mmCIF file of C-alpha atoms and ligand atoms in Angstrom:
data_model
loop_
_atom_site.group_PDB
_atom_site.id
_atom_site.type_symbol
_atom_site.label_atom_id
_atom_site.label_comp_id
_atom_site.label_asym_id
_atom_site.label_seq_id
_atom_site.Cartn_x
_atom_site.Cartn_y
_atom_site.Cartn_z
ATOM 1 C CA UNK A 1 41.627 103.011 95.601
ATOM 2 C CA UNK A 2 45.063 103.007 93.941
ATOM 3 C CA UNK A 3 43.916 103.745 90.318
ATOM 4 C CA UNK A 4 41.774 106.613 92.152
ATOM 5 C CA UNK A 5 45.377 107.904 94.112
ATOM 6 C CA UNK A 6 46.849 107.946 90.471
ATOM 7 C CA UNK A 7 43.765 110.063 89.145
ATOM 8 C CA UNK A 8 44.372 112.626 91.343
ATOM 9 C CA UNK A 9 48.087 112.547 90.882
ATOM 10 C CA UNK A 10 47.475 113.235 87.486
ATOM 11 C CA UNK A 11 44.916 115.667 87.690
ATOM 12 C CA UNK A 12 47.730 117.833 90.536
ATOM 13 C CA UNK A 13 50.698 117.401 87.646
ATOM 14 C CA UNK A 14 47.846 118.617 84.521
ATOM 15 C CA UNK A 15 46.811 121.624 86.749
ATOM 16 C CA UNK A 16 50.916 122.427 88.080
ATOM 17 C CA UNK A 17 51.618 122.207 84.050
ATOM 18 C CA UNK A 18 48.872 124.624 82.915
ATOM 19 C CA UNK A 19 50.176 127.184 85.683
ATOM 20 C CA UNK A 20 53.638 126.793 84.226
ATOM 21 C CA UNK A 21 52.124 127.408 80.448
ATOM 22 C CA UNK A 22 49.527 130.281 81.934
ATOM 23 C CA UNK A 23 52.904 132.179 83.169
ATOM 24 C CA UNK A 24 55.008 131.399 79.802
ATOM 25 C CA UNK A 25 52.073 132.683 78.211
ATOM 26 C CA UNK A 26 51.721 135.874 80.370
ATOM 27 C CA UNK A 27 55.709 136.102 80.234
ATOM 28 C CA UNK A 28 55.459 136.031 76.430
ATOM 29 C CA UNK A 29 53.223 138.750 76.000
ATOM 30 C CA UNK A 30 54.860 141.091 77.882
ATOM 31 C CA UNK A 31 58.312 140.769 76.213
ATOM 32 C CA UNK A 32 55.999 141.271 72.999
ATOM 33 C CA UNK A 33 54.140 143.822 74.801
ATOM 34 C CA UNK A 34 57.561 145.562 75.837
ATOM 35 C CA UNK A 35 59.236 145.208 72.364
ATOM 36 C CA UNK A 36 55.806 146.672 70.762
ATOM 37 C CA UNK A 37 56.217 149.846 73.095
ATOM 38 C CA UNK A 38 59.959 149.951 72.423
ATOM 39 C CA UNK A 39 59.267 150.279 68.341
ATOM 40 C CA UNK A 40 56.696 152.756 68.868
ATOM 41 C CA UNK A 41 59.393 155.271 70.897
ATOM 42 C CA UNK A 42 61.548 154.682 68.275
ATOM 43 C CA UNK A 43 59.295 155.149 66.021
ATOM 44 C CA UNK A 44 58.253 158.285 66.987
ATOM 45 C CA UNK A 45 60.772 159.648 69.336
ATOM 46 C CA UNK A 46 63.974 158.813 67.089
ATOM 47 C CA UNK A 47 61.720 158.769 63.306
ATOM 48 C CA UNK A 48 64.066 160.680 60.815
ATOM 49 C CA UNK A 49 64.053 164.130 60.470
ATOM 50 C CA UNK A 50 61.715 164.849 63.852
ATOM 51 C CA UNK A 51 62.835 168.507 64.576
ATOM 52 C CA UNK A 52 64.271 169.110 68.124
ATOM 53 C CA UNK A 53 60.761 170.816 69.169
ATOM 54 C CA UNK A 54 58.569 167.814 68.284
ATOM 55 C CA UNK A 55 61.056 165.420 70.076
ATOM 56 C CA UNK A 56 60.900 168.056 73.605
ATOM 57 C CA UNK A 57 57.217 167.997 72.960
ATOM 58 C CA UNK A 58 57.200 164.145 72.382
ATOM 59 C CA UNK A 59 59.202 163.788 76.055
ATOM 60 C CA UNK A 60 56.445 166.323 77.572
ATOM 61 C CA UNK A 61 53.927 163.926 76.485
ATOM 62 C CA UNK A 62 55.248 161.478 77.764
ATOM 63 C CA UNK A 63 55.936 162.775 81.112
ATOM 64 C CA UNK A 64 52.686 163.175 82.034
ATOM 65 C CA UNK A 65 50.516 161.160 85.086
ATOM 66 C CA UNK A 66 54.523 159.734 85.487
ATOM 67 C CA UNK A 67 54.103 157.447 82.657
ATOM 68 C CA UNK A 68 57.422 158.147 81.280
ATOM 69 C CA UNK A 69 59.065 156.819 84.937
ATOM 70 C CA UNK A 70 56.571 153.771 84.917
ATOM 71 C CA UNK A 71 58.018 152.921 81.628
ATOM 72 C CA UNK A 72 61.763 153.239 82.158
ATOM 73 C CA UNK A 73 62.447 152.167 85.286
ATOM 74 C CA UNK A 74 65.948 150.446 85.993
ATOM 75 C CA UNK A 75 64.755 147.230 85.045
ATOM 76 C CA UNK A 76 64.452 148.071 81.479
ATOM 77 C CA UNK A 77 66.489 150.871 81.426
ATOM 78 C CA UNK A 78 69.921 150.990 82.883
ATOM 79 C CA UNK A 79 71.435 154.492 81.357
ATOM 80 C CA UNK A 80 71.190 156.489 84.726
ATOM 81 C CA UNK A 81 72.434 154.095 86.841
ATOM 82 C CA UNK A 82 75.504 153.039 84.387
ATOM 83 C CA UNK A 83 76.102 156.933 84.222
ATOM 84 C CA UNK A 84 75.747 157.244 87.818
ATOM 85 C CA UNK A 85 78.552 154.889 88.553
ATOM 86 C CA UNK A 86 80.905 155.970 85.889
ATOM 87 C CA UNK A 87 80.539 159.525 87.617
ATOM 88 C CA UNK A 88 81.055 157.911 90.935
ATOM 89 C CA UNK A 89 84.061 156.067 90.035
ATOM 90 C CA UNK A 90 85.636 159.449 88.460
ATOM 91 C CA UNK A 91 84.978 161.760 91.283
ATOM 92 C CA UNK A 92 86.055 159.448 94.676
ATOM 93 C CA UNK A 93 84.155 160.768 98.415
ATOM 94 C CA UNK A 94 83.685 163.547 99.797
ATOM 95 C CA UNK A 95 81.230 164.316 96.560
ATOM 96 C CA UNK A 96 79.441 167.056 98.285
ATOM 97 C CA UNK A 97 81.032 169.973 96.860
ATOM 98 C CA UNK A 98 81.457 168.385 93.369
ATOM 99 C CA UNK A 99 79.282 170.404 90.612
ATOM 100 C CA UNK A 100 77.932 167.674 88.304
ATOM 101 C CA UNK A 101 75.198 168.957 85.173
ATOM 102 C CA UNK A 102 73.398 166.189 84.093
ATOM 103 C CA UNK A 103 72.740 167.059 80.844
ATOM 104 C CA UNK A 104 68.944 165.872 79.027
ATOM 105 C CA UNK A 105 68.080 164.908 82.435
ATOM 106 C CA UNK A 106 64.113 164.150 81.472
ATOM 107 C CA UNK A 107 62.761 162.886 84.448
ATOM 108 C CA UNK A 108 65.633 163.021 86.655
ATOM 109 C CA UNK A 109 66.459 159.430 87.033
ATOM 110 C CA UNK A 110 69.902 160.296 86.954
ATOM 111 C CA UNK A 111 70.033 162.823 89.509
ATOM 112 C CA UNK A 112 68.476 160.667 92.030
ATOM 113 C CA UNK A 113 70.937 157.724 91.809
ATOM 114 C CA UNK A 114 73.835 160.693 91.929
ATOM 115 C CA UNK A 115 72.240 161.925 95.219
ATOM 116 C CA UNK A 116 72.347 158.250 96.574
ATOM 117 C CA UNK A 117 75.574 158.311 95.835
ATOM 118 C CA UNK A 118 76.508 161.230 98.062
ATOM 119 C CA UNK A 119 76.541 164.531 95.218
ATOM 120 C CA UNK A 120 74.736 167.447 96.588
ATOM 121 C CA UNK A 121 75.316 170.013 93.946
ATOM 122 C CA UNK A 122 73.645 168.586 90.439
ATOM 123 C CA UNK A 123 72.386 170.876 88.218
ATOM 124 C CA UNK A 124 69.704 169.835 85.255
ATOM 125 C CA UNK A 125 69.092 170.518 81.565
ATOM 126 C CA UNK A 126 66.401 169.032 79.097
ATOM 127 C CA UNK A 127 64.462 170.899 76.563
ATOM 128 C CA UNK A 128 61.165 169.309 77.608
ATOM 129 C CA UNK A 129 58.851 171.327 79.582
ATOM 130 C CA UNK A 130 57.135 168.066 80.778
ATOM 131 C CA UNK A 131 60.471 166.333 81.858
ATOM 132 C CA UNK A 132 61.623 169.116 83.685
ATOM 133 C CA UNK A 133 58.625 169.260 86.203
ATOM 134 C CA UNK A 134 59.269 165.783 86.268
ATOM 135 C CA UNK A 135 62.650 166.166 87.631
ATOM 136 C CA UNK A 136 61.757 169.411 90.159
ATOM 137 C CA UNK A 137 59.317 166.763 91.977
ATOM 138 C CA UNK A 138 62.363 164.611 92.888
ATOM 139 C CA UNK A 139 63.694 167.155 94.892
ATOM 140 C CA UNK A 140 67.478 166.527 94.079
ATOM 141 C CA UNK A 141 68.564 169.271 91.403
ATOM 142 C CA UNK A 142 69.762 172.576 92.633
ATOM 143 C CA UNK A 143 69.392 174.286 89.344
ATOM 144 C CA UNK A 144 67.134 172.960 86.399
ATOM 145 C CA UNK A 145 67.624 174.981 83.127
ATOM 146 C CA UNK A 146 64.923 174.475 80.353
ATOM 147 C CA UNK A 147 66.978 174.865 76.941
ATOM 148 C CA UNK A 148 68.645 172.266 74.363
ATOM 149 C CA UNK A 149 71.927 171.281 73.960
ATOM 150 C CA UNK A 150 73.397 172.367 70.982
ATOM 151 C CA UNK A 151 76.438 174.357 69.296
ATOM 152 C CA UNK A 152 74.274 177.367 71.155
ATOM 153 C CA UNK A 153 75.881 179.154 74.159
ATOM 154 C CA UNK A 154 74.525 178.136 76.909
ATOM 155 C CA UNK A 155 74.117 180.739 79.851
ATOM 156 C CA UNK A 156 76.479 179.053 82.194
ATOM 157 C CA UNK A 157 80.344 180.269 83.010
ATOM 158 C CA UNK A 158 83.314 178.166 81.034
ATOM 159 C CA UNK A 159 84.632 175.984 83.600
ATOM 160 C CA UNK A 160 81.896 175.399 86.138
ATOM 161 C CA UNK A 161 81.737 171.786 86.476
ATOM 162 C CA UNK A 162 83.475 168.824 87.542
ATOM 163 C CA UNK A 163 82.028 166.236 85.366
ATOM 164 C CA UNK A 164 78.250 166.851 82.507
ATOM 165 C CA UNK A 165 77.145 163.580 81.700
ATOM 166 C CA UNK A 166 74.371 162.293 79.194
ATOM 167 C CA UNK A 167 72.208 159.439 79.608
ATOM 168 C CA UNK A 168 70.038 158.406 76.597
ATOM 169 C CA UNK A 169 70.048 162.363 75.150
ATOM 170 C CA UNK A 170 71.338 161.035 72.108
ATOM 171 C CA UNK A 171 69.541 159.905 69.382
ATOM 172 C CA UNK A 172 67.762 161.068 65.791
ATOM 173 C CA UNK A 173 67.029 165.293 66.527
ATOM 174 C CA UNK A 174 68.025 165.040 70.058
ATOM 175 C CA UNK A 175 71.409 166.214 71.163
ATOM 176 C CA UNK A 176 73.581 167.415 68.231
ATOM 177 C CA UNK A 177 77.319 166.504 67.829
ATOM 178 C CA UNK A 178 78.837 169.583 67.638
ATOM 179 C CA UNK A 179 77.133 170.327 70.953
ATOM 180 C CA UNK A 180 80.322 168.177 72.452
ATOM 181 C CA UNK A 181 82.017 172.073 72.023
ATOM 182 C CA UNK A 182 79.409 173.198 74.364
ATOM 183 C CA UNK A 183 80.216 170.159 76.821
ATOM 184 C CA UNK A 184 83.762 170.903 77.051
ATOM 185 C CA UNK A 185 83.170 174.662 77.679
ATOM 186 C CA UNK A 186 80.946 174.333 80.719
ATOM 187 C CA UNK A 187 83.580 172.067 82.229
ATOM 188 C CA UNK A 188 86.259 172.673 84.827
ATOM 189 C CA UNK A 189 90.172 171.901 83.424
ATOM 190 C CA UNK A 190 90.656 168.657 84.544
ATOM 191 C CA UNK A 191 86.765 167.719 85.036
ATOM 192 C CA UNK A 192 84.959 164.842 82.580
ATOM 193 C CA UNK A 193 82.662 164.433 79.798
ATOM 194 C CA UNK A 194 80.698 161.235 80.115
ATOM 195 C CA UNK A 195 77.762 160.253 77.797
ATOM 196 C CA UNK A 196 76.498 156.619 77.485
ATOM 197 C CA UNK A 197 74.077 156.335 74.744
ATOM 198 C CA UNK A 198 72.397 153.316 72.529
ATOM 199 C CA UNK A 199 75.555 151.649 70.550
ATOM 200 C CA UNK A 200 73.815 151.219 67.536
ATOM 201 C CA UNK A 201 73.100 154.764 67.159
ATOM 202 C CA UNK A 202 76.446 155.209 66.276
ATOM 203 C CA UNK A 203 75.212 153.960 63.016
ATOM 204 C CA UNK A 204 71.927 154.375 63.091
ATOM 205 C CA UNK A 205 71.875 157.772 63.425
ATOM 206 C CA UNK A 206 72.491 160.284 60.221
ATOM 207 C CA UNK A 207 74.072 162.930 62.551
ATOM 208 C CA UNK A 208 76.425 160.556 63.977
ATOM 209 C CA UNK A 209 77.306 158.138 61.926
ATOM 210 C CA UNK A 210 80.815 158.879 60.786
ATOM 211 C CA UNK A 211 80.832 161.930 62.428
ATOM 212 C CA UNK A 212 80.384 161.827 65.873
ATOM 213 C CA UNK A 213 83.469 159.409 66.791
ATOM 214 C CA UNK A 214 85.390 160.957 64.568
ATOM 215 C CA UNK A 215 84.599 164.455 65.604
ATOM 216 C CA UNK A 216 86.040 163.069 69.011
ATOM 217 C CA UNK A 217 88.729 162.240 68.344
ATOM 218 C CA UNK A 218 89.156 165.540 66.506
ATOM 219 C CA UNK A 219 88.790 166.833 69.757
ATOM 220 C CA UNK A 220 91.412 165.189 71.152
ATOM 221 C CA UNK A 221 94.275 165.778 68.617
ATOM 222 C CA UNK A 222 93.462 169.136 68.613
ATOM 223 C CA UNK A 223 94.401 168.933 72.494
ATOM 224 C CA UNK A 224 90.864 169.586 74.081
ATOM 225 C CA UNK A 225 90.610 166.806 75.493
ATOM 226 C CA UNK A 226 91.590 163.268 76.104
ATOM 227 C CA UNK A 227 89.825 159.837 75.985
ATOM 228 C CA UNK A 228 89.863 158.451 79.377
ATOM 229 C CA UNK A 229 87.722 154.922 78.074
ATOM 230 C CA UNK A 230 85.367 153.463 75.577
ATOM 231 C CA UNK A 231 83.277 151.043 76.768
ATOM 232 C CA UNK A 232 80.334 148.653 75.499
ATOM 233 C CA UNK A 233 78.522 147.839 78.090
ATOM 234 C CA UNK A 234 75.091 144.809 77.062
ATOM 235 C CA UNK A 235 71.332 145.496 78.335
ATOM 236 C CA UNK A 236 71.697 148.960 78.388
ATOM 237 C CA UNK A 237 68.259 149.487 77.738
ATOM 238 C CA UNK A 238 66.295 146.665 77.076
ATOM 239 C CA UNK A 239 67.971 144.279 74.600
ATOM 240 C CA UNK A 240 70.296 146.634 73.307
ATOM 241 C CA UNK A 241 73.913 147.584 74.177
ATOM 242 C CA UNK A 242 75.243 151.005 75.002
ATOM 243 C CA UNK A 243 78.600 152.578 74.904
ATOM 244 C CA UNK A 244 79.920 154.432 77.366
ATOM 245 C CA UNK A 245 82.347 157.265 76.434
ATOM 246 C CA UNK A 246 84.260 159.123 79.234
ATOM 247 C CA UNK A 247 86.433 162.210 78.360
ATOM 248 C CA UNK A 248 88.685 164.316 80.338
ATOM 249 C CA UNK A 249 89.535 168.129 79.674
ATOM 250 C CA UNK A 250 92.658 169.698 79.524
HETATM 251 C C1 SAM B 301 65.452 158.974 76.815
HETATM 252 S S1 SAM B 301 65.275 160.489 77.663
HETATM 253 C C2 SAM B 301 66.561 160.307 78.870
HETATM 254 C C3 SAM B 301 66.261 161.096 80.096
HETATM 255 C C4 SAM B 301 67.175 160.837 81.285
HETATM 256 N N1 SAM B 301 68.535 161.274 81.033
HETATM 257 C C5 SAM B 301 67.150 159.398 81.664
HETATM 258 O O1 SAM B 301 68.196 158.753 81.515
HETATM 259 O O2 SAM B 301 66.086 158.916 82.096
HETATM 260 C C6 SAM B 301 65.959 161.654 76.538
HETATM 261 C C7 SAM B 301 65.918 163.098 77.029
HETATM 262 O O3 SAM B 301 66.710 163.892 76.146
HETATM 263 C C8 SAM B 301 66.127 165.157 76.089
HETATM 264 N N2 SAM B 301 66.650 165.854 74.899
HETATM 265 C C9 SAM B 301 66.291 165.693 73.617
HETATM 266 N N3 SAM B 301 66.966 166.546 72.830
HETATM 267 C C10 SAM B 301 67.806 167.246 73.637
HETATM 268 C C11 SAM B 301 68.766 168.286 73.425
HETATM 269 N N4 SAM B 301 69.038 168.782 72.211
HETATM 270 N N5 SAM B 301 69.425 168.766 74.490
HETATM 271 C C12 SAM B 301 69.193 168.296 75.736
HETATM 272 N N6 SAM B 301 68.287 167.306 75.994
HETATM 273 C C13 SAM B 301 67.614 166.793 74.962
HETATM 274 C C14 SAM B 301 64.640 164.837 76.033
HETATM 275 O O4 SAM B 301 63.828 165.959 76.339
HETATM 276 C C15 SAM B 301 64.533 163.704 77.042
HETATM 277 O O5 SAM B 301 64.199 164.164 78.319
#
């Protein structure tokens, strides 16, 4: 009777430590799973030298039957809700009548977490078809506008907004550095600049590396604006850090 009570015993701890494996296991091969599908973006999305048209058509794909908003949801991917708060923290309540452009907006991840956080008046741009019909479902963006962000002239007045902010729109052929002329155009005296992106871009990148902090800070001697913070901030999206830069015009 005893030796059978012990059996049993056993046989309960075997089975509880083959769950515990079984989930390991399925743990496992997601992380491997997720850090497979994380290569293969930037494999494709940030290769070298993929013009600005492949990576709008890349995003398009990838837009499609939601898959893109499946795959970067906050869990993963913290960019719009990082961005959200720095914008928050800039530009105190009543935030109704502030005019915010949320610049690469893809999906419109951003946007929404703005409009939980009381703006009414946020305006979109990304160059991918896809991405912008994306966004428009969400039901948050007053204006979106179709067009990359480059040294280009965009059609929108000088000083319209009270803050533009990119999250994850840089990277290999996405948004250019001299475009940062553009960004300070569009906004309002007084009004910010805020763009968190991957860290290691900052190296990674052939278009930024040595160039795009530096052209910054150009910026700023040159009295067009001035560097309100510089922040690292861990798990930005998946493993990886991001930096968080936050500029205010003069
Ligand atoms: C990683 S997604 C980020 C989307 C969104 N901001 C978010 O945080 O979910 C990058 C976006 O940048 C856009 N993009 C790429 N090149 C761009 C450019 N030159 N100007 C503006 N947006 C660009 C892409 O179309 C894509 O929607």
């Amino acid at each position: 009777m005893y030796r059978n009570m012990i059996f049993i015993e056993k046989l309960h701890i075997t089975k509880q430590v083959r769950q515990v494996m079984a989930s390991e296991k399925a743990r496992r091969f997601q992380e491997e799973g997720e850090r497979r599908d994380v290569e293969a973006y930037a494999r494709r999305a940030h290769r070298e030298g993929i013009s600005r048209e492949e990576v709008a058509q890349y995003y398009t794909q990838w837009a499609k039957s939601n898959k893109y908003d499946m795959d970067m949801g906050p869990e993963r991917y913290r960019g719009p809700r990082i961005a959200a708060d720095c914008v928050s923290e800039l530009i105190p309540d009543p935030r109704d009548s502030a005019r915010i452009l949320d610049i690469a907006a893809g999906s419109g991840f951003l946007g929404q977490e703005l409009w939980t956080k009381g703006f009414r008046l946020i305006d979109g741009l990304d160059p991918s078809e896809g991405m912008i019909e994306a966004a428009r479902k969400k039901n948050v963006y007053s204006n979106l506008i179709c067009d990359f962000m480059s040294e280009k002239m965009l059609n929108i007045n000088t000083d319209t907004y009270d803050a533009v902010v990119v999250s994850g729109g840089m990277g290999e052929g996405h948004i250019p550095c001299n475009a940062l002329y553009e960004m300070i155009r569009i906004v309002k005296p007084g009004g910010y600049v805020v763009i968190v992106m991957r860290e290691e871009y900052l190296e990674h990148v052939h278009d930024y590396k040595d160039k795009l902090e530096p052209l910054m800070k150009e910026l700023e001697i040159s009295g067009r604006w001035t560097r309100v913070s510089r922040r690292v901030v861990p798990k930005y999206s998946f493993e990886n850090n991001g930096v968080i830069f936050i500029y205010q015009k003069k």
